[in-house]
Amino acid sequence: MQTNDANHPGGAAAAARDSAFLRACRGESVPHTPVWFMRQAGRALPEYRALRGGTPMLETCTRPEQVVEITMQPVRRYGVDAAILYSDIVVPLKAIGVDLDIVPGTGPVIAHPVRELSDLDQLRPLETADVPYVSAAVGELVRTLGSTPLIGFSGAPFTLASYLIEGGPSRDHAATKALMYGAPDVWHGLLSRLATIAANFLRVQVEAGASAVQLFDSWAGSLDPADYDAYVRPYSEAVLAEVGTLGVPRIHFGVGTGELLGSMAAAGADVVGIDWRVPLRDGIERVAGRAVQGNLDPALVFAPWEVIAEKSRSILAAGRSAPGHIFNLGHGVLPTTDPDVLARLVDFVHTESAR
Ligand code: CP3
């Protein structure tokens, strides 16, 4: 079999390897700036809502056929340069038996929040056999996507810990910090277990064919740099180092992380995601030589088109000073976003950056 046959998994991987997205991740020249959107697979799309119907999200995540279809929907609709696996950061926790659910409009809710050392017993290492539906979906997606790369992802240890400790979403992460300062043995035990789970979950996706990974430390921005370095960075670093042996680009992203960008870059990512509060030019300086991803305000898609175009143009211009730039929003697609605006934005990024 020819290795350049896009229908052959190996051939698809080879074709994806030369895509604009992976070239930008590696800091190589690109025909146009690649673009994809965090949370592109999901609620902004009517075809997603129709397919989901009344099925709970976590159940949908275990059905490879539906995962493939939902992952493909934004690729077809927007013409983005990369797909991201439809799943959730709590899927690997659920897979090892943690009692949790995703409550619509709220997010992940944990039945028995972590308080003491014995609570860590619910967190054994994840094995490939725990998530057969993830391997199946990724394998099928890579065949379907051809030369379009698939991004695998995991929650980073801190962000997973914040859900496990708070029991659900939190604004101030007060319980998380109380445990971080007050029970260091529980904290370090928890984060090291989560680092193993995250690394294993990423490995499963890469071994099944994902050609890049993103480590979401969505809530790390609630920490100051000293605490981030002392309590969090070693564990993200361990995950990124472990995944580094797999030979795919690693993207690392969090919200409100302006002051942490240097440290997050040093944790070992190839690409650092920048949220919209940081001027992209400043972000690029802070990550010293890494490629960047970002950073249009997700709420800006509700502005008149001329405003969207102007902001996007200046992001593209700033991106040229980085070794590689992947256009994205500064956080996930908001549920009320008009899909037609995102499609128009993808076209704009492609034409504007190809000049
Ligand atoms: O990016 C993609 O398109 C891939 C799919 C994806 C989902 N969750 C699907 C989802 C990804 C990458 C995630 C990651 C995720 N999940 C993160 C990190 C990214 C980020 O946004 O910072 C976090 C913090 C979570 C936890 C979580 N899961 C939240 C906060 C929510 C939203 C709760 C709500 O209903 O408002 C979820 C649920 C979730 N995950 C939805 C989707 C499409 C919406 C619920 C649904 O479709 O039923």
mmCIF file of C-alpha atoms and ligand atoms in Angstrom:
data_model
loop_
_atom_site.group_PDB
_atom_site.id
_atom_site.type_symbol
_atom_site.label_atom_id
_atom_site.label_comp_id
_atom_site.label_asym_id
_atom_site.label_seq_id
_atom_site.Cartn_x
_atom_site.Cartn_y
_atom_site.Cartn_z
ATOM 1 C CA MET A 1 0.000 0.000 0.000
ATOM 2 C CA GLN A 2 1.247 3.461 -0.894
ATOM 3 C CA THR A 3 2.122 5.585 2.097
ATOM 4 C CA ASN A 4 0.621 8.708 0.515
ATOM 5 C CA ASP A 5 -2.840 7.146 0.241
ATOM 6 C CA ALA A 6 -5.018 9.354 2.434
ATOM 7 C CA ASN A 7 -7.455 6.449 2.933
ATOM 8 C CA HIS A 8 -4.754 4.461 4.614
ATOM 9 C CA PRO A 9 -4.275 5.480 8.258
ATOM 10 C CA GLY A 10 -0.498 5.770 7.785
ATOM 11 C CA GLY A 11 -1.064 7.729 4.573
ATOM 12 C CA ALA A 12 -3.512 10.063 6.258
ATOM 13 C CA ALA A 13 -0.996 10.718 9.010
ATOM 14 C CA ALA A 14 1.659 11.496 6.408
ATOM 15 C CA ALA A 15 -0.684 13.876 4.575
ATOM 16 C CA ALA A 16 -1.688 15.564 7.837
ATOM 17 C CA ARG A 17 1.958 15.996 8.787
ATOM 18 C CA ASP A 18 2.385 18.538 5.987
ATOM 19 C CA SER A 19 -0.834 20.439 6.822
ATOM 20 C CA ALA A 20 -0.734 24.170 7.601
ATOM 21 C CA PHE A 21 -1.766 23.420 11.193
ATOM 22 C CA LEU A 22 1.061 21.009 11.985
ATOM 23 C CA ARG A 23 3.577 23.100 10.058
ATOM 24 C CA ALA A 24 2.632 26.124 12.187
ATOM 25 C CA CYS A 25 2.904 24.035 15.377
ATOM 26 C CA ARG A 26 6.461 23.181 14.354
ATOM 27 C CA GLY A 27 7.278 26.778 13.446
ATOM 28 C CA GLU A 28 7.615 26.038 9.718
ATOM 29 C CA SER A 29 6.463 28.232 6.821
ATOM 30 C CA VAL A 30 2.755 27.974 5.943
ATOM 31 C CA PRO A 31 0.638 28.714 2.827
ATOM 32 C CA HIS A 32 -1.883 30.480 5.095
ATOM 33 C CA THR A 33 -2.410 30.904 8.835
ATOM 34 C CA PRO A 34 -4.240 27.798 10.082
ATOM 35 C CA VAL A 35 -7.390 28.290 12.149
ATOM 36 C CA TRP A 36 -9.602 26.158 14.386
ATOM 37 C CA PHE A 37 -11.842 27.036 17.341
ATOM 38 C CA MET A 38 -11.773 25.703 20.870
ATOM 39 C CA ARG A 39 -15.208 24.157 21.565
ATOM 40 C CA GLN A 40 -15.945 24.132 17.840
ATOM 41 C CA ALA A 41 -17.685 20.759 18.265
ATOM 42 C CA GLY A 42 -20.798 21.495 20.222
ATOM 43 C CA ARG A 43 -23.705 23.655 21.116
ATOM 44 C CA ALA A 44 -23.310 26.479 18.616
ATOM 45 C CA LEU A 45 -24.272 24.011 15.885
ATOM 46 C CA PRO A 46 -27.956 23.107 15.323
ATOM 47 C CA GLU A 47 -26.875 19.795 13.754
ATOM 48 C CA TYR A 48 -25.100 18.987 17.045
ATOM 49 C CA ARG A 49 -28.171 19.735 19.127
ATOM 50 C CA ALA A 50 -30.297 17.647 16.754
ATOM 51 C CA LEU A 51 -27.946 14.683 16.970
ATOM 52 C CA ARG A 52 -27.598 14.860 20.760
ATOM 53 C CA GLY A 53 -31.340 15.018 21.324
ATOM 54 C CA GLY A 54 -31.906 13.949 24.930
ATOM 55 C CA THR A 55 -28.797 11.759 25.256
ATOM 56 C CA PRO A 56 -26.585 12.740 28.200
ATOM 57 C CA MET A 57 -23.280 14.168 27.033
ATOM 58 C CA LEU A 58 -21.103 11.568 28.746
ATOM 59 C CA GLU A 59 -23.057 8.790 27.093
ATOM 60 C CA THR A 60 -22.637 10.409 23.682
ATOM 61 C CA CYS A 61 -18.872 10.455 24.315
ATOM 62 C CA THR A 62 -18.892 6.632 24.543
ATOM 63 C CA ARG A 63 -20.534 6.146 21.135
ATOM 64 C CA PRO A 64 -17.791 6.256 18.480
ATOM 65 C CA GLU A 65 -20.180 6.771 15.566
ATOM 66 C CA GLN A 66 -21.673 9.872 17.188
ATOM 67 C CA VAL A 67 -18.278 11.146 18.328
ATOM 68 C CA VAL A 68 -17.040 10.903 14.734
ATOM 69 C CA GLU A 69 -20.074 12.729 13.374
ATOM 70 C CA ILE A 70 -19.957 15.528 15.989
ATOM 71 C CA THR A 71 -16.211 15.975 15.525
ATOM 72 C CA MET A 72 -16.698 16.245 11.743
ATOM 73 C CA GLN A 73 -19.585 18.743 11.884
ATOM 74 C CA PRO A 74 -17.460 21.879 12.419
ATOM 75 C CA VAL A 75 -14.837 20.664 9.933
ATOM 76 C CA ARG A 76 -17.480 20.436 7.223
ATOM 77 C CA ARG A 77 -19.281 23.613 8.214
ATOM 78 C CA TYR A 78 -16.365 25.945 8.869
ATOM 79 C CA GLY A 79 -13.519 24.475 6.813
ATOM 80 C CA VAL A 80 -11.193 24.704 9.829
ATOM 81 C CA ASP A 81 -7.608 23.454 9.551
ATOM 82 C CA ALA A 82 -7.885 20.965 12.423
ATOM 83 C CA ALA A 83 -10.508 18.822 14.114
ATOM 84 C CA ILE A 84 -10.680 18.358 17.876
ATOM 85 C CA LEU A 85 -12.019 15.139 19.321
ATOM 86 C CA TYR A 86 -15.511 15.503 20.751
ATOM 87 C CA SER A 87 -15.124 14.431 24.363
ATOM 88 C CA ASP A 88 -14.715 16.206 27.692
ATOM 89 C CA ILE A 89 -11.965 16.664 30.249
ATOM 90 C CA VAL A 90 -13.875 14.494 32.751
ATOM 91 C CA VAL A 91 -14.230 11.503 30.392
ATOM 92 C CA PRO A 92 -11.032 9.771 31.645
ATOM 93 C CA LEU A 93 -12.156 10.277 35.261
ATOM 94 C CA LYS A 94 -15.544 8.758 34.518
ATOM 95 C CA ALA A 95 -13.759 5.909 32.711
ATOM 96 C CA ILE A 96 -11.814 4.899 35.834
ATOM 97 C CA GLY A 97 -14.980 4.935 37.898
ATOM 98 C CA VAL A 98 -15.178 8.404 39.456
ATOM 99 C CA ASP A 99 -18.836 9.121 40.225
ATOM 100 C CA LEU A 100 -19.558 12.280 38.225
ATOM 101 C CA ASP A 101 -21.897 13.790 35.683
ATOM 102 C CA ILE A 102 -22.003 16.720 33.290
ATOM 103 C CA VAL A 103 -24.993 18.846 34.209
ATOM 104 C CA PRO A 104 -26.310 20.931 31.285
ATOM 105 C CA GLY A 105 -25.709 24.641 31.847
ATOM 106 C CA THR A 106 -23.442 23.915 34.831
ATOM 107 C CA GLY A 107 -20.631 21.586 33.821
ATOM 108 C CA PRO A 108 -18.978 18.644 35.558
ATOM 109 C CA VAL A 109 -20.388 17.741 39.006
ATOM 110 C CA ILE A 110 -18.531 15.246 41.248
ATOM 111 C CA ALA A 111 -20.439 13.064 43.728
ATOM 112 C CA HIS A 112 -17.645 12.684 46.313
ATOM 113 C CA PRO A 113 -15.279 15.667 46.234
ATOM 114 C CA VAL A 114 -11.658 15.107 47.289
ATOM 115 C CA ARG A 115 -10.968 16.175 50.890
ATOM 116 C CA GLU A 116 -8.481 13.699 52.343
ATOM 117 C CA LEU A 117 -5.886 11.120 51.345
ATOM 118 C CA SER A 118 -8.355 8.222 51.306
ATOM 119 C CA ASP A 119 -10.398 10.083 48.664
ATOM 120 C CA LEU A 120 -7.507 9.528 46.255
ATOM 121 C CA ASP A 121 -8.288 5.812 46.117
ATOM 122 C CA GLN A 122 -10.903 6.558 43.444
ATOM 123 C CA LEU A 123 -8.083 7.734 41.128
ATOM 124 C CA ARG A 124 -6.246 4.714 39.765
ATOM 125 C CA PRO A 125 -4.157 5.087 36.580
ATOM 126 C CA LEU A 126 -6.127 5.114 33.327
ATOM 127 C CA GLU A 127 -5.428 2.252 30.936
ATOM 128 C CA THR A 128 -6.085 2.005 27.205
ATOM 129 C CA ALA A 129 -8.728 -0.661 27.857
ATOM 130 C CA ASP A 130 -10.724 1.837 29.975
ATOM 131 C CA VAL A 131 -11.557 3.982 26.933
ATOM 132 C CA PRO A 132 -12.052 1.641 23.932
ATOM 133 C CA TYR A 133 -14.597 4.092 22.511
ATOM 134 C CA VAL A 134 -11.957 6.840 22.394
ATOM 135 C CA SER A 135 -9.477 4.664 20.473
ATOM 136 C CA ALA A 136 -12.251 3.557 18.099
ATOM 137 C CA ALA A 137 -13.477 7.098 17.450
ATOM 138 C CA VAL A 138 -9.971 8.488 16.920
ATOM 139 C CA GLY A 139 -9.045 5.675 14.525
ATOM 140 C CA GLU A 140 -12.191 6.194 12.453
ATOM 141 C CA LEU A 141 -11.754 9.976 12.513
ATOM 142 C CA VAL A 142 -8.199 9.840 11.242
ATOM 143 C CA ARG A 143 -9.391 7.729 8.291
ATOM 144 C CA THR A 144 -12.296 10.126 7.619
ATOM 145 C CA LEU A 145 -10.294 13.330 8.020
ATOM 146 C CA GLY A 146 -7.553 12.428 5.532
ATOM 147 C CA SER A 147 -5.094 15.306 5.471
ATOM 148 C CA THR A 148 -6.899 17.332 8.185
ATOM 149 C CA PRO A 149 -5.152 16.749 11.532
ATOM 150 C CA LEU A 150 -7.007 15.595 14.624
ATOM 151 C CA ILE A 151 -6.203 17.223 17.972
ATOM 152 C CA GLY A 152 -6.494 15.031 21.045
ATOM 153 C CA PHE A 153 -6.830 16.709 24.436
ATOM 154 C CA SER A 154 -6.846 16.362 28.176
ATOM 155 C CA GLY A 155 -7.552 18.560 31.143
ATOM 156 C CA ALA A 156 -4.331 19.507 32.955
ATOM 157 C CA PRO A 157 -3.846 18.277 36.536
ATOM 158 C CA PHE A 158 -4.799 21.617 38.152
ATOM 159 C CA THR A 159 -8.017 22.104 36.195
ATOM 160 C CA LEU A 160 -9.083 18.489 36.814
ATOM 161 C CA ALA A 161 -8.179 18.892 40.494
ATOM 162 C CA SER A 162 -10.313 22.007 40.766
ATOM 163 C CA TYR A 163 -13.420 20.062 39.663
ATOM 164 C CA LEU A 164 -12.576 17.098 41.909
ATOM 165 C CA ILE A 165 -12.055 19.305 44.955
ATOM 166 C CA GLU A 166 -14.827 21.859 44.441
ATOM 167 C CA GLY A 167 -17.261 19.154 43.343
ATOM 168 C CA GLY A 168 -18.222 21.316 40.374
ATOM 169 C CA PRO A 169 -17.429 24.582 38.623
ATOM 170 C CA SER A 170 -16.116 27.389 40.844
ATOM 171 C CA ARG A 171 -15.521 31.093 40.449
ATOM 172 C CA ASP A 172 -12.947 31.591 43.174
ATOM 173 C CA HIS A 173 -11.447 28.085 43.568
ATOM 174 C CA ALA A 174 -11.528 28.642 47.330
ATOM 175 C CA ALA A 175 -11.776 24.967 48.328
ATOM 176 C CA THR A 176 -9.029 24.105 45.843
ATOM 177 C CA LYS A 177 -6.672 26.668 47.373
ATOM 178 C CA ALA A 178 -7.611 25.689 50.929
ATOM 179 C CA LEU A 179 -6.548 22.132 50.172
ATOM 180 C CA MET A 180 -3.466 23.229 48.201
ATOM 181 C CA TYR A 181 -2.097 25.242 51.156
ATOM 182 C CA GLY A 182 -3.633 23.259 54.016
ATOM 183 C CA ALA A 183 -3.104 19.635 53.013
ATOM 184 C CA PRO A 184 0.021 19.442 50.861
ATOM 185 C CA ASP A 185 0.174 15.644 51.065
ATOM 186 C CA VAL A 186 -3.327 15.331 49.617
ATOM 187 C CA TRP A 187 -2.580 18.034 47.051
ATOM 188 C CA HIS A 188 0.617 16.488 45.738
ATOM 189 C CA GLY A 189 -0.883 12.991 45.809
ATOM 190 C CA LEU A 190 -3.877 14.247 43.849
ATOM 191 C CA LEU A 191 -1.891 16.149 41.243
ATOM 192 C CA SER A 192 0.572 13.361 40.626
ATOM 193 C CA ARG A 193 -2.279 10.873 40.111
ATOM 194 C CA LEU A 194 -3.983 13.302 37.732
ATOM 195 C CA ALA A 195 -0.728 13.810 35.822
ATOM 196 C CA THR A 196 -0.551 10.054 35.200
ATOM 197 C CA ILE A 197 -4.195 9.951 34.113
ATOM 198 C CA ALA A 198 -3.802 12.937 31.779
ATOM 199 C CA ALA A 199 -0.595 11.585 30.213
ATOM 200 C CA ASN A 200 -2.176 8.164 29.683
ATOM 201 C CA PHE A 201 -5.321 9.692 28.176
ATOM 202 C CA LEU A 202 -3.235 11.709 25.724
ATOM 203 C CA ARG A 203 -1.138 8.661 24.883
ATOM 204 C CA VAL A 204 -4.263 6.636 24.032
ATOM 205 C CA GLN A 205 -5.364 9.353 21.593
ATOM 206 C CA VAL A 206 -1.963 9.706 19.939
ATOM 207 C CA GLU A 207 -1.502 5.940 19.635
ATOM 208 C CA ALA A 208 -4.911 5.777 17.924
ATOM 209 C CA GLY A 209 -3.801 8.449 15.421
ATOM 210 C CA ALA A 210 -4.245 11.983 16.842
ATOM 211 C CA SER A 211 -1.515 14.176 15.373
ATOM 212 C CA ALA A 212 -1.350 16.903 18.048
ATOM 213 C CA VAL A 213 -2.554 17.312 21.626
ATOM 214 C CA GLN A 214 -3.836 20.195 23.691
ATOM 215 C CA LEU A 215 -3.473 20.268 27.457
ATOM 216 C CA PHE A 216 -6.270 22.494 28.787
ATOM 217 C CA ASP A 217 -5.355 24.163 32.066
ATOM 218 C CA SER A 218 -8.430 26.351 31.762
ATOM 219 C CA TRP A 219 -8.492 27.568 35.357
ATOM 220 C CA ALA A 220 -4.737 27.950 36.066
ATOM 221 C CA GLY A 221 -5.163 31.716 35.670
ATOM 222 C CA SER A 222 -6.611 31.825 39.187
ATOM 223 C CA LEU A 223 -3.083 31.331 40.585
ATOM 224 C CA ASP A 224 -0.210 33.757 41.019
ATOM 225 C CA PRO A 225 3.060 32.814 39.301
ATOM 226 C CA ALA A 226 4.843 31.655 42.482
ATOM 227 C CA ASP A 227 2.045 29.266 43.443
ATOM 228 C CA TYR A 228 1.670 28.101 39.855
ATOM 229 C CA ASP A 229 5.368 27.222 39.827
ATOM 230 C CA ALA A 230 5.318 25.523 43.228
ATOM 231 C CA TYR A 231 2.025 23.631 43.153
ATOM 232 C CA VAL A 232 1.037 23.133 39.530
ATOM 233 C CA ARG A 233 3.761 23.477 36.942
ATOM 234 C CA PRO A 234 5.729 20.326 37.925
ATOM 235 C CA TYR A 235 2.673 18.201 37.170
ATOM 236 C CA SER A 236 1.851 19.832 33.831
ATOM 237 C CA GLU A 237 5.536 19.531 33.014
ATOM 238 C CA ALA A 238 5.408 15.794 33.769
ATOM 239 C CA VAL A 239 2.426 15.340 31.439
ATOM 240 C CA LEU A 240 4.029 17.330 28.630
ATOM 241 C CA ALA A 241 7.367 15.507 29.026
ATOM 242 C CA GLU A 242 5.647 12.126 28.893
ATOM 243 C CA VAL A 243 3.729 13.117 25.760
ATOM 244 C CA GLY A 244 6.908 14.585 24.283
ATOM 245 C CA THR A 245 8.150 11.046 23.731
ATOM 246 C CA LEU A 246 5.281 10.474 21.268
ATOM 247 C CA GLY A 247 6.547 12.966 18.708
ATOM 248 C CA VAL A 248 3.431 15.120 18.250
ATOM 249 C CA PRO A 249 3.127 18.886 18.941
ATOM 250 C CA ARG A 250 1.827 19.817 22.377
ATOM 251 C CA ILE A 251 -0.401 22.880 22.843
ATOM 252 C CA HIS A 252 -0.863 24.263 26.338
ATOM 253 C CA PHE A 253 -3.675 26.707 27.139
ATOM 254 C CA GLY A 254 -5.367 28.433 30.044
ATOM 255 C CA VAL A 255 -7.698 31.397 30.555
ATOM 256 C CA GLY A 256 -6.500 34.586 32.272
ATOM 257 C CA THR A 257 -2.918 33.334 32.206
ATOM 258 C CA GLY A 258 -1.200 36.553 31.080
ATOM 259 C CA GLU A 259 1.148 36.491 34.062
ATOM 260 C CA LEU A 260 1.802 32.747 33.723
ATOM 261 C CA LEU A 261 2.640 32.560 30.025
ATOM 262 C CA GLY A 262 6.407 32.346 30.495
ATOM 263 C CA SER A 263 6.024 29.601 33.048
ATOM 264 C CA MET A 264 3.442 27.691 31.024
ATOM 265 C CA ALA A 265 5.742 27.828 28.007
ATOM 266 C CA ALA A 266 8.661 26.596 30.093
ATOM 267 C CA ALA A 267 6.529 23.644 31.247
ATOM 268 C CA GLY A 268 7.376 22.155 27.869
ATOM 269 C CA ALA A 269 4.683 23.054 25.334
ATOM 270 C CA ASP A 270 5.492 23.507 21.644
ATOM 271 C CA VAL A 271 2.580 25.922 21.228
ATOM 272 C CA VAL A 272 1.137 28.204 23.910
ATOM 273 C CA GLY A 273 -2.481 29.342 23.755
ATOM 274 C CA ILE A 274 -3.004 33.029 24.557
ATOM 275 C CA ASP A 275 -6.331 34.328 25.811
ATOM 276 C CA TRP A 276 -7.841 37.532 24.442
ATOM 277 C CA ARG A 277 -6.846 39.781 27.353
ATOM 278 C CA VAL A 278 -3.178 39.690 26.370
ATOM 279 C CA PRO A 279 -2.163 41.630 23.247
ATOM 280 C CA LEU A 280 -0.830 38.864 20.985
ATOM 281 C CA ARG A 281 2.460 40.693 20.445
ATOM 282 C CA ASP A 282 3.100 40.731 24.222
ATOM 283 C CA GLY A 283 2.073 37.090 24.520
ATOM 284 C CA ILE A 284 4.565 36.128 21.836
ATOM 285 C CA GLU A 285 7.358 37.860 23.742
ATOM 286 C CA ARG A 286 6.417 36.113 26.966
ATOM 287 C CA VAL A 287 6.593 32.593 25.503
ATOM 288 C CA ALA A 288 10.104 33.162 24.166
ATOM 289 C CA GLY A 289 10.412 31.369 20.870
ATOM 290 C CA ARG A 290 7.389 29.090 21.054
ATOM 291 C CA ALA A 291 4.588 29.031 18.513
ATOM 292 C CA VAL A 292 1.328 30.617 19.681
ATOM 293 C CA GLN A 293 -2.402 30.021 19.315
ATOM 294 C CA GLY A 294 -5.122 32.621 19.637
ATOM 295 C CA ASN A 295 -6.565 35.042 20.430
ATOM 296 C CA LEU A 296 -9.818 36.673 19.273
ATOM 297 C CA ASP A 297 -12.252 37.448 22.111
ATOM 298 C CA PRO A 298 -14.998 34.766 21.801
ATOM 299 C CA ALA A 299 -17.600 37.510 22.402
ATOM 300 C CA LEU A 300 -16.268 39.572 19.505
ATOM 301 C CA VAL A 301 -18.113 37.373 17.013
ATOM 302 C CA PHE A 302 -21.248 39.275 18.055
ATOM 303 C CA ALA A 303 -19.747 42.588 16.830
ATOM 304 C CA PRO A 304 -20.386 44.012 13.348
ATOM 305 C CA TRP A 305 -18.356 42.184 10.681
ATOM 306 C CA GLU A 306 -16.049 45.179 10.082
ATOM 307 C CA VAL A 307 -14.978 45.075 13.743
ATOM 308 C CA ILE A 308 -14.359 41.318 13.614
ATOM 309 C CA ALA A 309 -12.334 41.727 10.417
ATOM 310 C CA GLU A 310 -10.240 44.578 11.809
ATOM 311 C CA LYS A 311 -9.417 42.738 15.058
ATOM 312 C CA SER A 312 -8.641 39.543 13.184
ATOM 313 C CA ARG A 313 -6.403 41.396 10.756
ATOM 314 C CA SER A 314 -4.365 42.834 13.612
ATOM 315 C CA ILE A 315 -4.118 39.412 15.282
ATOM 316 C CA LEU A 316 -2.838 37.945 12.013
ATOM 317 C CA ALA A 317 -0.313 40.767 11.691
ATOM 318 C CA ALA A 318 0.922 40.283 15.258
ATOM 319 C CA GLY A 319 1.098 36.521 14.700
ATOM 320 C CA ARG A 320 3.728 37.038 12.032
ATOM 321 C CA SER A 321 6.292 37.852 14.724
ATOM 322 C CA ALA A 322 5.957 34.342 16.205
ATOM 323 C CA PRO A 323 7.772 31.286 14.845
ATOM 324 C CA GLY A 324 4.315 29.824 14.235
ATOM 325 C CA HIS A 325 0.785 31.180 14.682
ATOM 326 C CA ILE A 326 -2.483 29.265 14.799
ATOM 327 C CA PHE A 327 -5.526 31.520 14.726
ATOM 328 C CA ASN A 328 -8.155 30.657 17.342
ATOM 329 C CA LEU A 329 -10.471 32.317 19.804
ATOM 330 C CA GLY A 330 -9.047 33.319 23.181
ATOM 331 C CA HIS A 331 -11.346 30.687 24.773
ATOM 332 C CA GLY A 332 -14.163 28.426 23.603
ATOM 333 C CA VAL A 333 -16.972 29.189 21.156
ATOM 334 C CA LEU A 334 -19.925 30.641 23.082
ATOM 335 C CA PRO A 335 -23.146 28.602 22.690
ATOM 336 C CA THR A 336 -25.102 31.467 21.057
ATOM 337 C CA THR A 337 -22.469 32.107 18.370
ATOM 338 C CA ASP A 338 -23.801 32.325 14.809
ATOM 339 C CA PRO A 339 -22.089 29.479 12.887
ATOM 340 C CA ASP A 340 -22.153 31.572 9.684
ATOM 341 C CA VAL A 341 -19.903 34.165 11.331
ATOM 342 C CA LEU A 342 -17.337 31.474 12.206
ATOM 343 C CA ALA A 343 -17.438 30.144 8.635
ATOM 344 C CA ARG A 344 -16.862 33.668 7.317
ATOM 345 C CA LEU A 345 -14.033 34.145 9.816
ATOM 346 C CA VAL A 346 -12.250 30.995 8.634
ATOM 347 C CA ASP A 347 -12.440 32.245 5.024
ATOM 348 C CA PHE A 348 -11.180 35.638 6.104
ATOM 349 C CA VAL A 349 -8.190 34.203 8.005
ATOM 350 C CA HIS A 350 -7.285 32.024 5.032
ATOM 351 C CA THR A 351 -7.476 34.753 2.376
ATOM 352 C CA GLU A 352 -6.047 37.542 4.484
ATOM 353 C CA SER A 353 -3.027 35.497 5.625
ATOM 354 C CA ALA A 354 -2.300 34.078 2.158
ATOM 355 C CA ARG A 355 -1.573 37.526 0.724
HETATM 356 O O1 CP3 B 1 -13.416 21.823 21.750
HETATM 357 C C1 CP3 B 1 -14.227 20.996 21.268
HETATM 358 O O2 CP3 B 1 -15.029 21.273 20.386
HETATM 359 C C2 CP3 B 1 -14.165 19.558 21.746
HETATM 360 C C3 CP3 B 1 -15.064 19.264 22.778
HETATM 361 C C4 CP3 B 1 -14.804 19.690 24.211
HETATM 362 C C5 CP3 B 1 -15.860 19.691 25.163
HETATM 363 N N1 CP3 B 1 -15.332 19.968 26.375
HETATM 364 C C6 CP3 B 1 -17.271 19.362 24.848
HETATM 365 C C7 CP3 B 1 -18.310 19.864 25.764
HETATM 366 C C8 CP3 B 1 -13.635 20.077 24.874
HETATM 367 C C9 CP3 B 1 -12.246 20.292 24.323
HETATM 368 C C10 CP3 B 1 -13.991 20.232 26.242
HETATM 369 C C11 CP3 B 1 -12.994 20.557 27.276
HETATM 370 C C12 CP3 B 1 -13.464 21.083 28.557
HETATM 371 N N2 CP3 B 1 -14.511 20.650 29.328
HETATM 372 C C13 CP3 B 1 -12.776 22.092 29.282
HETATM 373 C C14 CP3 B 1 -11.512 22.756 28.821
HETATM 374 C C15 CP3 B 1 -11.812 23.751 27.762
HETATM 375 C C16 CP3 B 1 -12.397 25.033 28.234
HETATM 376 O O3 CP3 B 1 -13.476 25.377 27.768
HETATM 377 O O4 CP3 B 1 -11.752 25.725 29.059
HETATM 378 C C17 CP3 B 1 -13.472 22.311 30.487
HETATM 379 C C18 CP3 B 1 -13.116 23.306 31.547
HETATM 380 C C19 CP3 B 1 -14.559 21.389 30.505
HETATM 381 C C20 CP3 B 1 -15.568 21.210 31.574
HETATM 382 C C21 CP3 B 1 -16.920 21.472 31.028
HETATM 383 N N3 CP3 B 1 -17.644 20.525 30.325
HETATM 384 C C22 CP3 B 1 -17.668 22.675 31.013
HETATM 385 C C23 CP3 B 1 -17.228 23.964 31.677
HETATM 386 C C24 CP3 B 1 -18.848 22.437 30.292
HETATM 387 C C25 CP3 B 1 -19.951 23.415 29.944
HETATM 388 C C26 CP3 B 1 -21.108 23.342 30.860
HETATM 389 C C27 CP3 B 1 -22.329 23.997 30.227
HETATM 390 O O5 CP3 B 1 -23.255 23.260 29.868
HETATM 391 O O6 CP3 B 1 -22.327 25.226 30.093
HETATM 392 C C28 CP3 B 1 -18.826 21.092 29.884
HETATM 393 C C29 CP3 B 1 -19.836 20.407 29.063
HETATM 394 C C30 CP3 B 1 -19.476 20.332 27.620
HETATM 395 N N4 CP3 B 1 -18.296 19.821 27.140
HETATM 396 C C31 CP3 B 1 -20.290 20.720 26.534
HETATM 397 C C32 CP3 B 1 -19.565 20.413 25.358
HETATM 398 C C33 CP3 B 1 -20.002 20.591 23.939
HETATM 399 C C34 CP3 B 1 -21.681 21.346 26.631
HETATM 400 C C35 CP3 B 1 -22.696 20.412 27.156
HETATM 401 C C36 CP3 B 1 -23.454 19.622 26.141
HETATM 402 O O7 CP3 B 1 -23.194 19.662 24.930
HETATM 403 O O8 CP3 B 1 -24.376 18.895 26.562
#
